[in-house]
């Protein structure tokens, strides 16, 4: 009898279970081989659809195809438990080696979870979710599935040999990094196995559905060599400029060459503290391309704090490398799948299945993404996130503006980077003009010895000083009206002013308060606008600045991290010293004047009650400004000196000491504890043993599902929606059609620039006001035209005019 894994939509061709399992195994092995665990990841793929070797599943899938209007009852067939159950019965029951039992737990959890998310080994309610599935749950035709597997896929002796190879790999993996407990290592390995399985399963299914024989691999070694040569040609062309011998340009060139030489060092975690305007993008790219060639890296991943600078940096890189195909921008998840369990849809094609199979796995040679997306890969719920994890191995990761790591995520961030360095053979570059110390935490970053690339850093910082910081925050405060008057006063002396405030509300109020006239162009920027919209505004701003027009730009902090604009004057609402330094980087950026002025003010109308990090940064910075006012020689007389920054970050992180491990108040736990604690020390395990009077029956105790469910990079859960701005209208229209998987892959990449994130209260109000369009059964959301304003972006009232307002 032919057992069915999938039935192709276009021609009803069958992919057999053995075809799918063996092909997925081959893919998973290539993903696992990168970190020396090919048989472990291969084992997960080999068994993940074991439950399809039953009459029940065969009848189920045939009925679903033949009667699409009356599909079988949901939940009638469980095909994901069988593989985990087989491993448990063979290697966890009776006399077995501890390493094989560990394999059964890790690989088994990945298998039973491959249509949702990794299950808790133990939950807050002391339930053993994994064990309940693999030991207690009865599976019809389990013996039939097992018999078919050993007859059609792999003989018992070959399977035993395969598991023995996986056991050897596990022993080698455990021996690395003696400083970490077993639970910590197994937590990351389980996530890696899960990533490899998800991607192998989806990739093979997509290839079958598209009737393509194999993946087309980009020859990255040759590509990176070509990129490197093109970059060097661009850098050489800078030397022909008339200003090439200016001191700052010589310093830029020297720092770029230091990055080139440093790339010859072995992979590790390093710091690149290039000052604002020092050519950080190209210098870090030079390091990455050379290091990738020397150490056989598969991709380069840029991680930035805000979506604003993704387009700018990606476009800069595209122009130099002359490649529009192999550079991916990943801003946000267009598809919401955090609560998805699609086991009952597997095997046949549906709209949601096409979305699931669309390429979204970070397999491009160069990727630009955000800190939110990076952290989501490791810690957030949803298989779409974790699918990307294995593609961060054998990579160069460049973290731009690393000081913007959200405080609750610092320990999680450090541990993720340590894993990538120690186990995944990746090299990591931490870039910023204001390098924070990430070591004021218990879970420290394993930075390499002598990590700083730039030599003589203090003198370099002095040489790049182009602004004077003026304290208008310690002795007075500003409301919106007073600030508007101060801006108009500044505009009598300069041609351009950038104002950066801490909340969207006061930004919008100030913008509306300013008097627009024929001589002054006033612009507004906030995260209520999609990336394409913000980019359009920034292009208009640059045009006005370059043509000498008078400009006022009012923005949230999104403009201060890496956006290449230069104003005569900047006014920054009091915030953390790192934010003030970044704001200063938008003033006199290219040394157009001898000195630019950055005024730090205290805006009394900002409500920071829901922004604790900004509030604490503001308080800490104010104390340092007061220190300088009382003792002008302290901190080398400079509020942005290395000494002042060290003082700032130490006080800032100390203030948040209790929340650096990502606290979950509702559980009175933190995520580090829930994921990495050995069973003997885990309170949930101790409570289980006390309540049941039994010994804990597992080696692992990570509460994967609970931790992921509670994880948010930002406190409030947000939902991505596509907006009807520019080509966003076309994306919405095309997503409403019956697109192929390949078309969906392209559309989702295109949609990145036309999305915004809505807080739950905003989404609720839009739904009540009829401003939401639901696509793919609610997996993709879009705004109606009235819900997007061409001046301010999001309009929850859904009553916007469609005409673009001139400013």
PDB file of N, CA, C and O in Angstrom, residues 20-50:
ATOM      1  N   UNK A  20       9.156  11.757   1.482  1.00  0.00           N
ATOM      2  CA  UNK A  20       9.228  12.985   2.276  1.00  0.00           C
ATOM      3  C   UNK A  20      10.205  12.848   3.444  1.00  0.00           C
ATOM      4  O   UNK A  20      11.036  13.739   3.697  1.00  0.00           O
ATOM      5  N   UNK A  21      10.146  11.725   4.164  1.00  0.00           N
ATOM      6  CA  UNK A  21      11.019  11.557   5.327  1.00  0.00           C
ATOM      7  C   UNK A  21      12.485  11.541   4.933  1.00  0.00           C
ATOM      8  O   UNK A  21      13.326  12.178   5.577  1.00  0.00           O
ATOM      9  N   UNK A  22      12.814  10.826   3.875  1.00  0.00           N
ATOM     10  CA  UNK A  22      14.229  10.716   3.470  1.00  0.00           C
ATOM     11  C   UNK A  22      14.749  12.039   2.903  1.00  0.00           C
ATOM     12  O   UNK A  22      15.890  12.417   3.163  1.00  0.00           O
ATOM     13  N   UNK A  23      13.909  12.743   2.146  1.00  0.00           N
ATOM     14  CA  UNK A  23      14.340  14.035   1.596  1.00  0.00           C
ATOM     15  C   UNK A  23      14.492  15.072   2.704  1.00  0.00           C
ATOM     16  O   UNK A  23      15.451  15.862   2.712  1.00  0.00           O
ATOM     17  N   UNK A  24      13.555  15.078   3.655  1.00  0.00           N
ATOM     18  CA  UNK A  24      13.661  16.013   4.787  1.00  0.00           C
ATOM     19  C   UNK A  24      14.883  15.682   5.634  1.00  0.00           C
ATOM     20  O   UNK A  24      15.570  16.588   6.133  1.00  0.00           O
ATOM     21  N   UNK A  25      15.166  14.395   5.810  1.00  0.00           N
ATOM     22  CA  UNK A  25      16.362  13.985   6.558  1.00  0.00           C
ATOM     23  C   UNK A  25      17.636  14.544   5.909  1.00  0.00           C
ATOM     24  O   UNK A  25      18.516  15.078   6.594  1.00  0.00           O
ATOM     25  N   UNK A  26      17.725  14.424   4.582  1.00  0.00           N
ATOM     26  CA  UNK A  26      18.916  14.919   3.885  1.00  0.00           C
ATOM     27  C   UNK A  26      19.094  16.421   4.103  1.00  0.00           C
ATOM     28  O   UNK A  26      20.217  16.904   4.331  1.00  0.00           O
ATOM     29  N   UNK A  27      17.994  17.169   4.021  1.00  0.00           N
ATOM     30  CA  UNK A  27      18.071  18.609   4.254  1.00  0.00           C
ATOM     31  C   UNK A  27      18.471  18.907   5.696  1.00  0.00           C
ATOM     32  O   UNK A  27      19.368  19.735   5.950  1.00  0.00           O
ATOM     33  N   UNK A  28      17.823  18.257   6.642  1.00  0.00           N
ATOM     34  CA  UNK A  28      18.112  18.498   8.057  1.00  0.00           C
ATOM     35  C   UNK A  28      19.557  18.154   8.385  1.00  0.00           C
ATOM     36  O   UNK A  28      20.177  18.813   9.232  1.00  0.00           O
ATOM     37  N   UNK A  29      20.097  17.138   7.749  1.00  0.00           N
ATOM     38  CA  UNK A  29      21.499  16.789   7.978  1.00  0.00           C
ATOM     39  C   UNK A  29      22.428  17.919   7.546  1.00  0.00           C
ATOM     40  O   UNK A  29      23.407  18.226   8.240  1.00  0.00           O
ATOM     41  N   UNK A  30      22.129  18.552   6.416  1.00  0.00           N
ATOM     42  CA  UNK A  30      22.986  19.670   5.975  1.00  0.00           C
ATOM     43  C   UNK A  30      22.906  20.823   6.963  1.00  0.00           C
ATOM     44  O   UNK A  30      23.905  21.518   7.191  1.00  0.00           O
ATOM     45  N   UNK A  31      21.732  21.042   7.574  1.00  0.00           N
ATOM     46  CA  UNK A  31      21.595  22.119   8.561  1.00  0.00           C
ATOM     47  C   UNK A  31      22.337  21.765   9.848  1.00  0.00           C
ATOM     48  O   UNK A  31      22.978  22.616  10.475  1.00  0.00           O
ATOM     49  N   UNK A  32      22.252  20.507  10.261  1.00  0.00           N
ATOM     50  CA  UNK A  32      22.905  20.086  11.501  1.00  0.00           C
ATOM     51  C   UNK A  32      24.405  19.954  11.379  1.00  0.00           C
ATOM     52  O   UNK A  32      25.138  20.162  12.353  1.00  0.00           O
ATOM     53  N   UNK A  33      24.862  19.627  10.167  1.00  0.00           N
ATOM     54  CA  UNK A  33      26.297  19.422   9.960  1.00  0.00           C
ATOM     55  C   UNK A  33      27.091  20.680  10.275  1.00  0.00           C
ATOM     56  O   UNK A  33      28.261  20.610  10.676  1.00  0.00           O
ATOM     57  N   UNK A  34      26.467  21.839  10.129  1.00  0.00           N
ATOM     58  CA  UNK A  34      27.152  23.108  10.363  1.00  0.00           C
ATOM     59  C   UNK A  34      27.669  23.223  11.793  1.00  0.00           C
ATOM     60  O   UNK A  34      28.661  23.903  12.045  1.00  0.00           O
ATOM     61  N   UNK A  35      26.987  22.542  12.743  1.00  0.00           N
ATOM     62  CA  UNK A  35      27.453  22.611  14.135  1.00  0.00           C
ATOM     63  C   UNK A  35      27.793  21.214  14.676  1.00  0.00           C
ATOM     64  O   UNK A  35      27.878  21.011  15.884  1.00  0.00           O
ATOM     65  N   UNK A  36      27.975  20.260  13.752  1.00  0.00           N
ATOM     66  CA  UNK A  36      28.417  18.926  14.164  1.00  0.00           C
ATOM     67  C   UNK A  36      27.333  18.033  14.713  1.00  0.00           C
ATOM     68  O   UNK A  36      27.637  17.114  15.487  1.00  0.00           O
ATOM     69  N   UNK A  37      26.074  18.256  14.329  1.00  0.00           N
ATOM     70  CA  UNK A  37      24.977  17.436  14.860  1.00  0.00           C
ATOM     71  C   UNK A  37      24.082  16.921  13.730  1.00  0.00           C
ATOM     72  O   UNK A  37      22.866  16.841  13.879  1.00  0.00           O
ATOM     73  N   UNK A  38      24.660  16.526  12.597  1.00  0.00           N
ATOM     74  CA  UNK A  38      23.869  16.152  11.425  1.00  0.00           C
ATOM     75  C   UNK A  38      22.961  14.954  11.690  1.00  0.00           C
ATOM     76  O   UNK A  38      21.833  14.904  11.198  1.00  0.00           O
ATOM     77  N   UNK A  39      23.429  13.980  12.478  1.00  0.00           N
ATOM     78  CA  UNK A  39      22.589  12.823  12.747  1.00  0.00           C
ATOM     79  C   UNK A  39      21.470  13.154  13.750  1.00  0.00           C
ATOM     80  O   UNK A  39      20.397  12.543  13.717  1.00  0.00           O
ATOM     81  N   UNK A  40      21.732  14.119  14.622  1.00  0.00           N
ATOM     82  CA  UNK A  40      20.688  14.519  15.585  1.00  0.00           C
ATOM     83  C   UNK A  40      19.546  15.221  14.851  1.00  0.00           C
ATOM     84  O   UNK A  40      18.366  14.883  15.023  1.00  0.00           O
ATOM     85  N   UNK A  41      19.887  16.200  14.008  1.00  0.00           N
ATOM     86  CA  UNK A  41      18.838  16.903  13.255  1.00  0.00           C
ATOM     87  C   UNK A  41      18.208  15.969  12.220  1.00  0.00           C
ATOM     88  O   UNK A  41      16.997  16.026  11.972  1.00  0.00           O
ATOM     89  N   UNK A  42      19.037  15.105  11.626  1.00  0.00           N
ATOM     90  CA  UNK A  42      18.506  14.142  10.664  1.00  0.00           C
ATOM     91  C   UNK A  42      17.514  13.189  11.303  1.00  0.00           C
ATOM     92  O   UNK A  42      16.497  12.809  10.702  1.00  0.00           O
ATOM     93  N   UNK A  43      17.772  12.808  12.553  1.00  0.00           N
ATOM     94  CA  UNK A  43      16.880  11.914  13.285  1.00  0.00           C
ATOM     95  C   UNK A  43      15.500  12.544  13.467  1.00  0.00           C
ATOM     96  O   UNK A  43      14.467  11.874  13.334  1.00  0.00           O
ATOM     97  N   UNK A  44      15.478  13.837  13.759  1.00  0.00           N
ATOM     98  CA  UNK A  44      14.198  14.532  13.928  1.00  0.00           C
ATOM     99  C   UNK A  44      13.401  14.503  12.632  1.00  0.00           C
ATOM    100  O   UNK A  44      12.189  14.227  12.637  1.00  0.00           O
ATOM    101  N   UNK A  45      14.071  14.794  11.518  1.00  0.00           N
ATOM    102  CA  UNK A  45      13.376  14.804  10.225  1.00  0.00           C
ATOM    103  C   UNK A  45      12.941  13.402   9.819  1.00  0.00           C
ATOM    104  O   UNK A  45      11.869  13.199   9.242  1.00  0.00           O
ATOM    105  N   UNK A  46      13.755  12.415  10.140  1.00  0.00           N
ATOM    106  CA  UNK A  46      13.487  11.032   9.757  1.00  0.00           C
ATOM    107  C   UNK A  46      12.195  10.493  10.372  1.00  0.00           C
ATOM    108  O   UNK A  46      11.491   9.671   9.778  1.00  0.00           O
ATOM    109  N   UNK A  47      11.873  10.992  11.569  1.00  0.00           N
ATOM    110  CA  UNK A  47      10.726  10.448  12.307  1.00  0.00           C
ATOM    111  C   UNK A  47       9.541  11.411  12.425  1.00  0.00           C
ATOM    112  O   UNK A  47       8.522  11.057  13.003  1.00  0.00           O
ATOM    113  N   UNK A  48       9.681  12.645  11.890  1.00  0.00           N
ATOM    114  CA  UNK A  48       8.672  13.658  12.240  1.00  0.00           C
ATOM    115  C   UNK A  48       7.267  13.314  11.729  1.00  0.00           C
ATOM    116  O   UNK A  48       6.281  13.665  12.362  1.00  0.00           O
ATOM    117  N   UNK A  49       7.163  12.646  10.589  1.00  0.00           N
ATOM    118  CA  UNK A  49       5.845  12.286  10.056  1.00  0.00           C
ATOM    119  C   UNK A  49       5.605  10.782  10.112  1.00  0.00           C
ATOM    120  O   UNK A  49       4.886  10.218   9.280  1.00  0.00           O
ATOM    121  N   UNK A  50       6.202  10.125  11.086  1.00  0.00           N
ATOM    122  CA  UNK A  50       5.995   8.682  11.251  1.00  0.00           C
ATOM    123  C   UNK A  50       4.510   8.340  11.338  1.00  0.00           C
ATOM    124  O   UNK A  50       4.053   7.306  10.828  1.00  0.00           O
TER     125      UNK A  50
END
